[in-house]
């Protein structure tokens, strides 16, 4: 039997292809399939995943069909096999049936898509460094930090630190509110904050590598109105829910641990510039960590909640759930699992309350500020003009996103 014959009679996926666990996307369970050679991530359903996970070169098509029928109560016909193998051939996932030219085209397409996703008026990414080799050298030395013997005590320290900051908030605010801080102290706090943010992103990447992820990337991200470092951890979709939560939480965890020396300096240090710097870092560092945990912003807290619920895209699917519910009534969402209906309903309502509250506070603050400068009438006019500009910008972005979705490839 030739290699080509064996490929089709006892199919085997290429050794480097990785299959991920299931995540819920609305009514459907989806699995991610990664091809490291081309850089592509594919989504397949549970039935396709069932078959792909058994394509190890030891099972014949009859074996696969028997296992499938026993699990799903349906026998696969010729058209089903044709469709499945057509997909595998198109994506070049079968061992012994790859075409170098097709693999090159897939690689180029993935690179073009990644470059396209990095550019935008309100968000953009500029890769600076591939940390894989550095992380590989560093991980063996940091192995004890990933054990419960370190994580649990460190987590207690982080919780104690957060409680201390909450109890001493007025004193910390007084330090920051004073206007007599030297420029050097302000610049030092900015530099240290950036270093902590860098450690935050490295923590995501190192945790991802610890759990077997690859292809990390460090760079600078523009997300209006902030410019900050980032670490790409796309392989997180291949982890179990618990490991995804841990990877998402690692950044905030390390950010808070980095504040422990400043807490010691604040508690036991004498008055002076270092004491003021410690207070500034404690206040802003804790506030930044708390902001990161807000589940209504696309930051670590949002992803932790999504991963904990094993939902692929909590925000988008919540909006889609509410859209179907409002347009067509409860019958339109009967296909969702009960727990997911509750999650999408509650998250959608909580997001609305959060957004309305935040917008109300911002508008009120901005109106009061403008009214001092221009008077009440002009303040209202400026706010209305700003609202119209923002609505026009939102419409333009929606059309741009729709056009990008419709673009072939």
Short mmCIF file of C-alpha atoms in Angstrom, two decimals:
data_model
loop_
_atom_site.label_atom_id
_atom_site.label_comp_id
_atom_site.label_asym_id
_atom_site.label_seq_id
_atom_site.Cartn_x
_atom_site.Cartn_y
_atom_site.Cartn_z
CA UNK A 1 0.00 0.00 0.00
CA UNK A 2 1.43 3.42 -0.97
CA UNK A 3 1.54 6.43 1.34
CA UNK A 4 -1.22 8.11 -0.65
CA UNK A 5 -3.46 5.05 -0.36
CA UNK A 6 -2.84 4.87 3.38
CA UNK A 7 -3.74 8.57 3.70
CA UNK A 8 -7.25 7.95 2.45
CA UNK A 9 -7.87 4.50 3.95
CA UNK A 10 -6.33 5.17 7.39
CA UNK A 11 -6.32 8.99 7.55
CA UNK A 12 -3.91 10.80 9.82
CA UNK A 13 -3.73 14.49 10.57
CA UNK A 14 -0.34 16.14 10.26
CA UNK A 15 1.58 15.71 13.51
CA UNK A 16 1.78 19.45 14.25
CA UNK A 17 -1.98 20.07 13.93
CA UNK A 18 -3.55 20.83 17.33
CA UNK A 19 -7.20 20.32 18.28
CA UNK A 20 -8.74 22.45 21.03
CA UNK A 21 -11.59 21.71 23.46
CA UNK A 22 -15.14 22.86 22.83
CA UNK A 23 -16.43 26.37 23.49
CA UNK A 24 -20.00 27.57 23.11
CA UNK A 25 -20.75 30.18 20.48
CA UNK A 26 -24.43 31.00 20.88
CA UNK A 27 -26.32 27.79 20.25
CA UNK A 28 -23.34 25.93 18.81
CA UNK A 29 -20.38 24.14 20.33
CA UNK A 30 -17.21 24.95 18.38
CA UNK A 31 -13.67 23.60 18.50
CA UNK A 32 -10.54 25.38 17.32
CA UNK A 33 -8.03 23.62 15.11
CA UNK A 34 -4.57 25.16 14.77
CA UNK A 35 -2.15 24.56 11.91
CA UNK A 36 1.18 25.95 13.19
CA UNK A 37 2.84 25.64 9.79
CA UNK A 38 0.45 28.04 8.07
CA UNK A 39 -0.66 30.06 11.11
CA UNK A 40 -4.33 29.30 10.50
CA UNK A 41 -6.92 28.70 13.21
CA UNK A 42 -10.07 26.92 12.01
CA UNK A 43 -13.39 26.36 13.71
CA UNK A 44 -15.15 23.02 13.44
CA UNK A 45 -18.25 21.56 15.03
CA UNK A 46 -18.33 18.67 17.54
CA UNK A 47 -19.00 16.06 14.85
CA UNK A 48 -16.03 17.13 12.74
CA UNK A 49 -13.89 17.34 15.88
CA UNK A 50 -14.95 13.81 16.84
CA UNK A 51 -13.68 12.46 13.53
CA UNK A 52 -10.52 14.59 13.38
CA UNK A 53 -9.52 13.56 16.91
CA UNK A 54 -9.59 9.91 15.79
CA UNK A 55 -7.60 10.37 12.59
CA UNK A 56 -4.34 9.00 13.96
CA UNK A 57 -3.47 6.56 11.16
CA UNK A 58 -4.63 3.47 13.07
CA UNK A 59 -8.35 3.58 12.21
CA UNK A 60 -9.89 2.81 8.85
CA UNK A 61 -12.84 4.73 7.44
CA UNK A 62 -15.08 1.85 8.56
CA UNK A 63 -13.72 2.17 12.10
CA UNK A 64 -14.40 5.88 12.09
CA UNK A 65 -17.89 5.39 10.67
CA UNK A 66 -18.70 2.78 13.33
CA UNK A 67 -17.50 5.03 16.18
CA UNK A 68 -19.44 7.95 14.72
CA UNK A 69 -22.66 5.94 14.40
CA UNK A 70 -22.33 4.67 17.98
CA UNK A 71 -21.91 8.23 19.29
CA UNK A 72 -24.27 10.26 17.09
CA UNK A 73 -26.72 7.58 15.95
CA UNK A 74 -26.13 8.26 12.26
CA UNK A 75 -24.13 6.44 9.63
CA UNK A 76 -21.89 8.57 7.45
CA UNK A 77 -22.58 8.37 3.73
CA UNK A 78 -20.28 8.98 0.73
CA UNK A 79 -21.34 12.65 0.50
CA UNK A 80 -20.36 13.18 4.15
CA UNK A 81 -16.90 11.73 3.59
CA UNK A 82 -16.51 13.76 0.44
CA UNK A 83 -17.34 16.95 2.25
CA UNK A 84 -15.01 16.18 5.17
CA UNK A 85 -12.05 15.19 3.01
CA UNK A 86 -12.67 18.18 0.76
CA UNK A 87 -12.29 20.43 3.79
CA UNK A 88 -9.14 18.61 4.95
CA UNK A 89 -7.64 18.85 1.48
CA UNK A 90 -8.47 22.53 1.14
CA UNK A 91 -6.80 23.26 4.48
CA UNK A 92 -3.91 20.83 3.87
CA UNK A 93 -4.37 19.09 7.22
CA UNK A 94 -3.85 15.46 6.17
CA UNK A 95 -0.47 13.82 6.57
CA UNK A 96 0.92 12.57 3.27
CA UNK A 97 -1.48 14.64 1.16
CA UNK A 98 -0.02 18.13 1.30
CA UNK A 99 0.97 20.39 -1.56
CA UNK A 100 3.86 22.80 -0.83
CA UNK A 101 2.35 25.47 -3.09
CA UNK A 102 -1.02 25.22 -1.34
CA UNK A 103 0.65 25.41 2.08
CA UNK A 104 2.54 28.52 0.95
CA UNK A 105 -0.70 30.15 -0.22
CA UNK A 106 -2.40 29.40 3.10
CA UNK A 107 0.60 30.83 4.99
CA UNK A 108 0.53 34.02 2.91
CA UNK A 109 -3.23 34.40 3.40
CA UNK A 110 -2.92 34.00 7.18
CA UNK A 111 -0.11 36.59 7.28
CA UNK A 112 -2.17 39.04 5.21
CA UNK A 113 -5.17 38.58 7.49
CA UNK A 114 -3.04 39.14 10.59
CA UNK A 115 -1.53 42.31 9.10
CA UNK A 116 -4.98 43.57 8.13
CA UNK A 117 -6.30 43.03 11.68
CA UNK A 118 -3.45 45.09 13.14
CA UNK A 119 -4.49 48.29 11.37
CA UNK A 120 -7.40 50.55 12.30
CA UNK A 121 -8.24 54.13 13.24
CA UNK A 122 -9.17 53.28 16.84
CA UNK A 123 -7.00 50.21 17.38
CA UNK A 124 -3.74 48.96 15.93
CA UNK A 125 -0.84 46.67 16.79
CA UNK A 126 2.85 46.95 16.00
CA UNK A 127 4.81 43.71 16.71
CA UNK A 128 8.27 44.37 18.13
CA UNK A 129 9.69 41.11 19.43
CA UNK A 130 9.23 37.35 19.24
CA UNK A 131 9.82 36.22 22.85
CA UNK A 132 9.57 32.45 22.27
CA UNK A 133 13.27 31.70 22.77
CA UNK A 134 13.50 34.03 25.77
CA UNK A 135 10.42 32.45 27.35
CA UNK A 136 11.80 28.95 26.71
CA UNK A 137 15.00 29.84 28.59
CA UNK A 138 13.12 31.57 31.39
CA UNK A 139 10.34 29.06 32.04
CA UNK A 140 12.45 26.30 33.67
CA UNK A 141 13.73 28.84 36.20
CA UNK A 142 10.23 30.09 36.94
CA UNK A 143 8.65 26.63 37.24
CA UNK A 144 8.13 26.92 41.06
CA UNK A 145 6.02 30.05 40.48
CA UNK A 146 3.39 27.98 38.66
CA UNK A 147 2.84 25.62 41.60
CA UNK A 148 0.07 25.99 44.17
CA UNK A 149 2.79 26.34 46.85
CA UNK A 150 3.52 29.78 45.42
CA UNK A 151 0.21 30.78 43.83
CA UNK A 152 -2.00 30.42 46.92
CA UNK A 153 0.20 32.45 49.35
CA UNK A 154 0.84 35.04 46.64
CA UNK A 155 -2.89 35.32 45.99
CA UNK A 156 -3.48 35.95 49.71
CA UNK A 157 -0.82 38.68 49.61
CA UNK A 158 -2.54 40.28 46.60
CA UNK A 159 -5.93 40.23 48.34
CA UNK A 160 -4.39 41.72 51.51
CA UNK A 161 -2.74 44.44 49.43
CA UNK A 162 -6.02 45.32 47.71
CA UNK A 163 -7.76 45.49 51.10
CA UNK A 164 -5.02 47.71 52.53
CA UNK A 165 -5.30 50.15 49.60
CA UNK A 166 -9.09 50.29 50.02
CA UNK A 167 -8.79 51.04 53.76
CA UNK A 168 -6.12 53.73 53.25
CA UNK A 169 -7.59 55.27 50.10
CA UNK A 170 -7.99 58.83 51.49
CA UNK A 171 -4.30 59.02 52.47
CA UNK A 172 -3.19 57.71 49.08
CA UNK A 173 -5.44 60.16 47.25
CA UNK A 174 -3.99 63.03 49.30
CA UNK A 175 -0.50 62.15 48.11
CA UNK A 176 -1.54 62.14 44.46
CA UNK A 177 -3.69 65.27 44.79
CA UNK A 178 -0.83 67.40 46.11
CA UNK A 179 0.59 69.69 43.47
CA UNK A 180 4.12 69.95 44.89
CA UNK A 181 5.51 66.66 43.59
CA UNK A 182 8.77 67.10 41.65
CA UNK A 183 8.85 66.35 37.94
CA UNK A 184 11.40 63.58 38.51
CA UNK A 185 8.95 61.72 40.77
CA UNK A 186 6.18 62.02 38.18
CA UNK A 187 8.44 60.74 35.39
CA UNK A 188 9.63 57.88 37.61
CA UNK A 189 6.04 56.80 38.27
CA UNK A 190 5.31 56.83 34.53
CA UNK A 191 8.40 54.72 33.71
CA UNK A 192 7.68 52.23 36.53
CA UNK A 193 4.05 51.96 35.43
CA UNK A 194 5.15 51.06 31.91
CA UNK A 195 7.56 48.45 33.30
CA UNK A 196 4.77 46.90 35.35
CA UNK A 197 2.50 46.85 32.29
CA UNK A 198 5.31 45.10 30.40
CA UNK A 199 5.59 42.51 33.19
CA UNK A 200 1.80 42.17 33.04
CA UNK A 201 1.95 41.23 29.36
CA UNK A 202 4.94 38.92 29.85
CA UNK A 203 2.94 37.10 32.53
CA UNK A 204 0.23 36.35 29.97
CA UNK A 205 2.83 35.05 27.51
CA UNK A 206 4.76 32.97 30.04
CA UNK A 207 1.58 31.38 31.38
CA UNK A 208 0.48 30.60 27.84
CA UNK A 209 3.86 28.94 27.15
CA UNK A 210 3.67 27.07 30.48
CA UNK A 211 0.41 25.47 29.32
CA UNK A 212 1.88 24.52 25.94
CA UNK A 213 1.00 27.55 23.82
CA UNK A 214 3.32 28.75 21.08
CA UNK A 215 3.77 31.71 18.74
CA UNK A 216 3.63 34.48 21.30
CA UNK A 217 4.36 38.05 20.21
CA UNK A 218 5.19 41.22 22.11
CA UNK A 219 4.53 44.68 20.72
CA UNK A 220 2.82 48.00 21.23
CA UNK A 221 -0.94 48.34 20.91
CA UNK A 222 -2.99 51.45 20.17
CA UNK A 223 -6.50 51.23 21.55
CA UNK A 224 -8.09 54.66 21.62
CA UNK A 225 -7.11 56.59 23.66
CA UNK A 226 -4.33 54.42 25.16
CA UNK A 227 -0.95 53.23 23.94
CA UNK A 228 0.36 50.19 25.80
CA UNK A 229 2.41 46.99 25.40
CA UNK A 230 0.65 43.75 24.47
CA UNK A 231 1.48 40.05 24.29
CA UNK A 232 -0.34 37.87 21.78
CA UNK A 233 -1.55 34.54 23.20
CA UNK A 234 -3.77 33.19 20.42
CA UNK A 235 -3.13 29.60 21.49
CA UNK A 236 -5.29 30.19 24.57
CA UNK A 237 -8.27 28.86 22.55
CA UNK A 238 -6.57 25.44 22.62
CA UNK A 239 -6.59 25.26 26.43
CA UNK A 240 -9.17 23.98 28.88
CA UNK A 241 -11.43 26.61 30.47
CA UNK A 242 -9.47 26.59 33.73
CA UNK A 243 -6.16 27.20 31.97
CA UNK A 244 -7.69 29.96 29.86
CA UNK A 245 -8.87 31.71 33.03
CA UNK A 246 -5.41 31.34 34.59
CA UNK A 247 -3.72 32.78 31.49
CA UNK A 248 -6.09 35.75 31.43
CA UNK A 249 -5.65 36.39 35.17
CA UNK A 250 -1.85 36.11 35.15
CA UNK A 251 -1.35 39.71 34.04
CA UNK A 252 -3.36 41.32 36.85
CA UNK A 253 -1.86 38.84 39.33
CA UNK A 254 1.71 39.87 38.46
CA UNK A 255 0.78 43.57 38.31
CA UNK A 256 -0.49 43.42 41.89
CA UNK A 257 2.54 41.42 43.09
CA UNK A 258 4.79 44.10 41.58
CA UNK A 259 3.17 46.61 43.95
CA UNK A 260 4.20 44.71 47.11
CA UNK A 261 7.60 46.48 47.42
CA UNK A 262 5.83 49.85 47.11
CA UNK A 263 3.41 48.80 49.86
CA UNK A 264 6.36 48.00 52.12
CA UNK A 265 7.97 51.34 51.28
CA UNK A 266 4.70 53.16 51.99
CA UNK A 267 4.09 51.40 55.32
CA UNK A 268 7.61 51.41 56.77
CA UNK A 269 9.38 54.15 54.83
CA UNK A 270 9.78 57.65 56.16
CA UNK A 271 8.30 60.81 54.61
CA UNK A 272 9.92 61.95 51.40
CA UNK A 273 9.96 61.52 47.65
CA UNK A 274 10.16 57.72 47.79
CA UNK A 275 7.21 57.57 50.15
CA UNK A 276 5.15 59.74 47.78
CA UNK A 277 6.21 57.61 44.81
CA UNK A 278 5.12 54.47 46.68
CA UNK A 279 1.72 56.01 47.40
CA UNK A 280 1.28 57.02 43.76
CA UNK A 281 2.16 53.54 42.53
CA UNK A 282 -0.15 51.87 45.04
CA UNK A 283 -3.10 54.07 44.09
CA UNK A 284 -2.75 53.97 40.32
CA UNK A 285 -1.50 50.39 40.19
CA UNK A 286 -4.44 49.06 42.19
CA UNK A 287 -6.89 51.22 40.23
CA UNK A 288 -5.48 49.90 36.95
CA UNK A 289 -5.75 46.31 38.16
CA UNK A 290 -9.35 46.90 39.26
CA UNK A 291 -10.17 48.45 35.88
CA UNK A 292 -8.66 45.42 34.16
CA UNK A 293 -11.08 43.19 36.06
CA UNK A 294 -14.25 45.06 35.01
CA UNK A 295 -16.08 42.44 32.89
CA UNK A 296 -17.81 45.02 30.67
CA UNK A 297 -14.56 46.21 29.08
CA UNK A 298 -12.60 43.98 26.71
CA UNK A 299 -9.81 43.54 29.22
CA UNK A 300 -8.64 40.67 31.40
CA UNK A 301 -11.79 40.52 33.55
CA UNK A 302 -14.00 40.18 30.49
CA UNK A 303 -11.93 37.31 29.12
CA UNK A 304 -11.75 35.62 32.51
CA UNK A 305 -15.54 35.64 32.74
CA UNK A 306 -15.94 34.40 29.16
CA UNK A 307 -13.47 31.58 29.75
CA UNK A 308 -15.00 30.64 33.10
CA UNK A 309 -18.40 30.30 31.40
CA UNK A 310 -16.72 28.51 28.44
CA UNK A 311 -18.27 31.00 26.01
CA UNK A 312 -16.28 32.01 22.95
CA UNK A 313 -17.44 35.65 22.74
CA UNK A 314 -19.65 36.67 25.64
CA UNK A 315 -20.26 40.27 24.57
CA UNK A 316 -21.02 39.69 20.88
CA UNK A 317 -23.18 36.65 21.55
CA UNK A 318 -25.05 38.49 24.33
CA UNK A 319 -25.95 41.25 21.89
CA UNK A 320 -26.99 38.66 19.31
CA UNK A 321 -29.08 36.84 21.94
CA UNK A 322 -30.92 40.02 22.93
CA UNK A 323 -31.44 40.99 19.30
CA UNK A 324 -33.12 37.67 18.55
CA UNK A 325 -35.13 37.80 21.77
CA UNK A 326 -36.45 41.32 21.13
CA UNK A 327 -37.23 40.73 17.47
CA UNK A 328 -38.85 37.30 17.62
CA UNK A 329 -39.55 36.55 21.27
CA UNK A 330 -38.54 33.61 23.53
CA UNK A 331 -39.07 31.06 20.76
CA UNK A 332 -35.99 32.46 18.99
CA UNK A 333 -33.65 31.52 21.85
CA UNK A 334 -34.93 28.07 22.75
CA UNK A 335 -31.90 26.51 21.06
CA UNK A 336 -29.57 27.97 23.69
CA UNK A 337 -28.62 25.94 26.72
CA UNK A 338 -30.49 27.15 29.85
CA UNK A 339 -27.28 28.25 31.58
CA UNK A 340 -26.21 30.18 28.49
CA UNK A 341 -29.59 31.89 28.21
CA UNK A 342 -29.16 33.09 31.78
CA UNK A 343 -25.56 34.19 31.16
CA UNK A 344 -26.36 36.12 27.98
CA UNK A 345 -29.49 37.71 29.47
CA UNK A 346 -27.78 38.84 32.68
CA UNK A 347 -24.62 40.01 30.97
CA UNK A 348 -26.59 41.99 28.39
CA UNK A 349 -28.66 43.73 31.08
CA UNK A 350 -25.63 44.41 33.27
CA UNK A 351 -23.71 45.79 30.27
CA UNK A 352 -26.58 48.16 29.51
CA UNK A 353 -26.74 49.40 33.11
CA UNK A 354 -22.95 49.85 33.17
CA UNK A 355 -22.90 51.73 29.85
CA UNK A 356 -25.80 54.03 30.76
CA UNK A 357 -24.28 54.80 34.16
CA UNK A 358 -20.84 55.48 32.68
CA UNK A 359 -22.19 57.69 29.88
CA UNK A 360 -24.39 59.60 32.31
CA UNK A 361 -21.47 60.33 34.64
CA UNK A 362 -19.20 61.36 31.75
CA UNK A 363 -21.83 63.62 30.20
CA UNK A 364 -22.59 65.21 33.52
CA UNK A 365 -18.90 65.81 34.27
CA UNK A 366 -18.23 67.19 30.79
CA UNK A 367 -21.32 69.44 30.90
CA UNK A 368 -20.35 70.90 34.29
CA UNK A 369 -16.81 71.52 33.02
CA UNK A 370 -17.97 73.14 29.77
CA UNK A 371 -20.61 75.22 31.52
CA UNK A 372 -17.91 76.88 33.63
CA UNK A 373 -16.06 77.92 30.47
CA UNK A 374 -18.85 78.69 27.99
CA UNK A 375 -22.18 78.84 29.83
CA UNK A 376 -25.04 76.32 29.85
CA UNK A 377 -26.36 76.94 26.31
CA UNK A 378 -23.04 76.52 24.56
CA UNK A 379 -22.25 73.49 26.73
CA UNK A 380 -25.41 71.75 25.52
CA UNK A 381 -24.63 72.67 21.89
CA UNK A 382 -21.10 71.27 22.15
CA UNK A 383 -22.36 68.05 23.72
CA UNK A 384 -24.94 67.58 20.95
CA UNK A 385 -22.29 68.20 18.28
CA UNK A 386 -19.94 65.69 19.92
CA UNK A 387 -22.75 63.12 20.07
CA UNK A 388 -23.47 63.55 16.36
CA UNK A 389 -19.78 63.15 15.50
CA UNK A 390 -19.53 60.00 17.62
CA UNK A 391 -22.66 58.53 15.99
CA UNK A 392 -21.27 59.25 12.53
CA UNK A 393 -17.94 57.67 13.50
CA UNK A 394 -19.71 54.60 14.92
CA UNK A 395 -21.71 54.22 11.68
CA UNK A 396 -18.57 54.53 9.58
CA UNK A 397 -16.76 51.91 11.69
CA UNK A 398 -19.75 49.54 11.44
CA UNK A 399 -19.79 49.86 7.64
CA UNK A 400 -16.03 49.39 7.51
CA UNK A 401 -16.22 46.28 9.67
CA UNK A 402 -19.05 44.87 7.56
CA UNK A 403 -17.05 45.47 4.38
CA UNK A 404 -14.04 43.73 5.92
CA UNK A 405 -16.19 40.74 6.91
CA UNK A 406 -17.58 40.45 3.41
CA UNK A 407 -14.14 40.59 1.76
CA UNK A 408 -13.08 37.20 0.31
CA UNK A 409 -10.41 35.31 2.25
#
